[in-house]
mmCIF file of C-alpha atoms in Angstrom:
data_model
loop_
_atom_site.group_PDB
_atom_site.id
_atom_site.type_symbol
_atom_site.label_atom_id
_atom_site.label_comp_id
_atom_site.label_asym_id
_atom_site.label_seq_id
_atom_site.Cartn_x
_atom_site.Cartn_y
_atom_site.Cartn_z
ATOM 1 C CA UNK A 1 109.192 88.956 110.199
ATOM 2 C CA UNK A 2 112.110 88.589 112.756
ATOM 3 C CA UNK A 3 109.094 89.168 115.722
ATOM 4 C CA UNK A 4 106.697 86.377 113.867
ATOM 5 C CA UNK A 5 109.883 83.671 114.807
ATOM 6 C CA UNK A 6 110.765 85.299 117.984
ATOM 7 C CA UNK A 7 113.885 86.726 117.454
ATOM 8 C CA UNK A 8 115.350 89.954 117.512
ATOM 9 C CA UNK A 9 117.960 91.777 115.069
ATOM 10 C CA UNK A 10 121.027 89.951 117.349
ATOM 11 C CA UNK A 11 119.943 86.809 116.394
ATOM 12 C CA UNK A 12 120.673 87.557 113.203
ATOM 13 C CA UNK A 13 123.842 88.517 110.836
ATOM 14 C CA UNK A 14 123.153 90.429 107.339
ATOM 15 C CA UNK A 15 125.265 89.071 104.447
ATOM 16 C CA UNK A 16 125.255 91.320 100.840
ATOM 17 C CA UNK A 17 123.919 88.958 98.048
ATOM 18 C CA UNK A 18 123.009 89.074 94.760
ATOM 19 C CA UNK A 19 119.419 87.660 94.493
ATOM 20 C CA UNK A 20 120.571 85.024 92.069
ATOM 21 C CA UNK A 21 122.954 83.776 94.487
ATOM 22 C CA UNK A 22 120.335 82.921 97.149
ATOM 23 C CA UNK A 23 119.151 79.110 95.607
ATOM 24 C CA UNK A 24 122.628 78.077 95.773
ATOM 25 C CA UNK A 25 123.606 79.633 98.791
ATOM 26 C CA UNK A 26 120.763 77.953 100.394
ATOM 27 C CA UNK A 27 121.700 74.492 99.211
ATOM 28 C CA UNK A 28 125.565 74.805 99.886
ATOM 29 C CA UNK A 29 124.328 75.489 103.244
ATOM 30 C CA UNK A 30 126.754 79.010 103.271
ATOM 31 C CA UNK A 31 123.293 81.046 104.335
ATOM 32 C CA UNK A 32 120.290 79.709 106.545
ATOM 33 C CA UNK A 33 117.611 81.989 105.379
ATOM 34 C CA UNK A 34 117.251 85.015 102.131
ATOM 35 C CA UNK A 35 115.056 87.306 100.741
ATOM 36 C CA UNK A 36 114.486 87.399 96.819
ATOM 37 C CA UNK A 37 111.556 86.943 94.454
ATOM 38 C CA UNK A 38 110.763 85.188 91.104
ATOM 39 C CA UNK A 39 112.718 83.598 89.305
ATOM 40 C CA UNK A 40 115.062 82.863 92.111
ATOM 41 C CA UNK A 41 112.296 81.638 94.752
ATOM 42 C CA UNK A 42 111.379 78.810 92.293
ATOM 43 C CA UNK A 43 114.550 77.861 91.623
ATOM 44 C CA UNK A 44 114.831 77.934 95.501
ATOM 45 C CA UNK A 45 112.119 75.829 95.856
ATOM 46 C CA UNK A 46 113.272 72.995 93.204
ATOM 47 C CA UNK A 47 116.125 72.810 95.267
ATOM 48 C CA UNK A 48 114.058 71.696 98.203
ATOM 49 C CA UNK A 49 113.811 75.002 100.164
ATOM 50 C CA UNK A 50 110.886 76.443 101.594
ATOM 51 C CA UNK A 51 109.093 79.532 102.130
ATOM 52 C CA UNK A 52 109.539 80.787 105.810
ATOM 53 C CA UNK A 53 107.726 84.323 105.393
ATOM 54 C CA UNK A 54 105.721 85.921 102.745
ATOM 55 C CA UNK A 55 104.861 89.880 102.187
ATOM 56 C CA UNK A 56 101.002 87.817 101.610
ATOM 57 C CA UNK A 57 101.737 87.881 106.043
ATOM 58 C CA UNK A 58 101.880 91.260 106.092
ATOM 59 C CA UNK A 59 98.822 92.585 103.832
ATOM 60 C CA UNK A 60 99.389 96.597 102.632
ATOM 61 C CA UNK A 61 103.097 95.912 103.746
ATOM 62 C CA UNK A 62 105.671 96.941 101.312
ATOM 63 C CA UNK A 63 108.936 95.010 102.532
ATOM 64 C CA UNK A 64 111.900 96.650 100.158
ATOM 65 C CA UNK A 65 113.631 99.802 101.236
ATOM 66 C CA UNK A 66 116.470 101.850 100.050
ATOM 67 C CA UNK A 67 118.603 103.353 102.180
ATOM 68 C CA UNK A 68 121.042 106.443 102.130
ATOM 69 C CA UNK A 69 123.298 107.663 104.964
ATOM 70 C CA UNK A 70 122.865 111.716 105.220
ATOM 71 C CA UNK A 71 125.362 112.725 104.275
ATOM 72 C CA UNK A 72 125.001 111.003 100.712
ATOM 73 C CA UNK A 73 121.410 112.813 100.197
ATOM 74 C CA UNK A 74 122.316 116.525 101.927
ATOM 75 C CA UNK A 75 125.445 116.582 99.142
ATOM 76 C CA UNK A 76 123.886 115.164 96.136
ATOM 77 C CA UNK A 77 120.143 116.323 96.737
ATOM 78 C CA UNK A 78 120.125 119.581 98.497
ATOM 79 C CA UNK A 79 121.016 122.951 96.916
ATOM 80 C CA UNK A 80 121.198 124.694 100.769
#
């Protein structure tokens, strides 16, 4: 997504949000971009916000990730 605008992860700074929160963020102007899905893109787009990047750009592409640090998985998952 980041490559498709020409910028890199520095050009960017990740803020924690709720997916509700992204509409109003958006208007208030606190945020300049987001990622969420329905019902909060709609209610992003009454607002007057648009669409800069769809998972439709990236066919077979499955966007969401979770994430663990090591630690968390080797002492809740492994029995070593």
């Amino acid at each position: 997504m980041l490559k498709t605008a020409n910028l890199t992860s520095d050009d960017v700074s990740l803020v924690k949000l709720e997916p509700l929160e992204i509409p109003q963020r958006l208007k208030n102007n606190t945020i300049q971009a987001g990622h969420t899905w329905e019902p909060h893109l709609s209610e992003a787009m009454k607002l007057g916000e648009n669409i800069l990047f769809t998972s439709k750009q990236t066919p077979g592409l499955i966007l969401d990730l979770i994430i663990f640090r090591g630690e968390i998985i080797r002492d809740r998952y492994c029995n070593d």
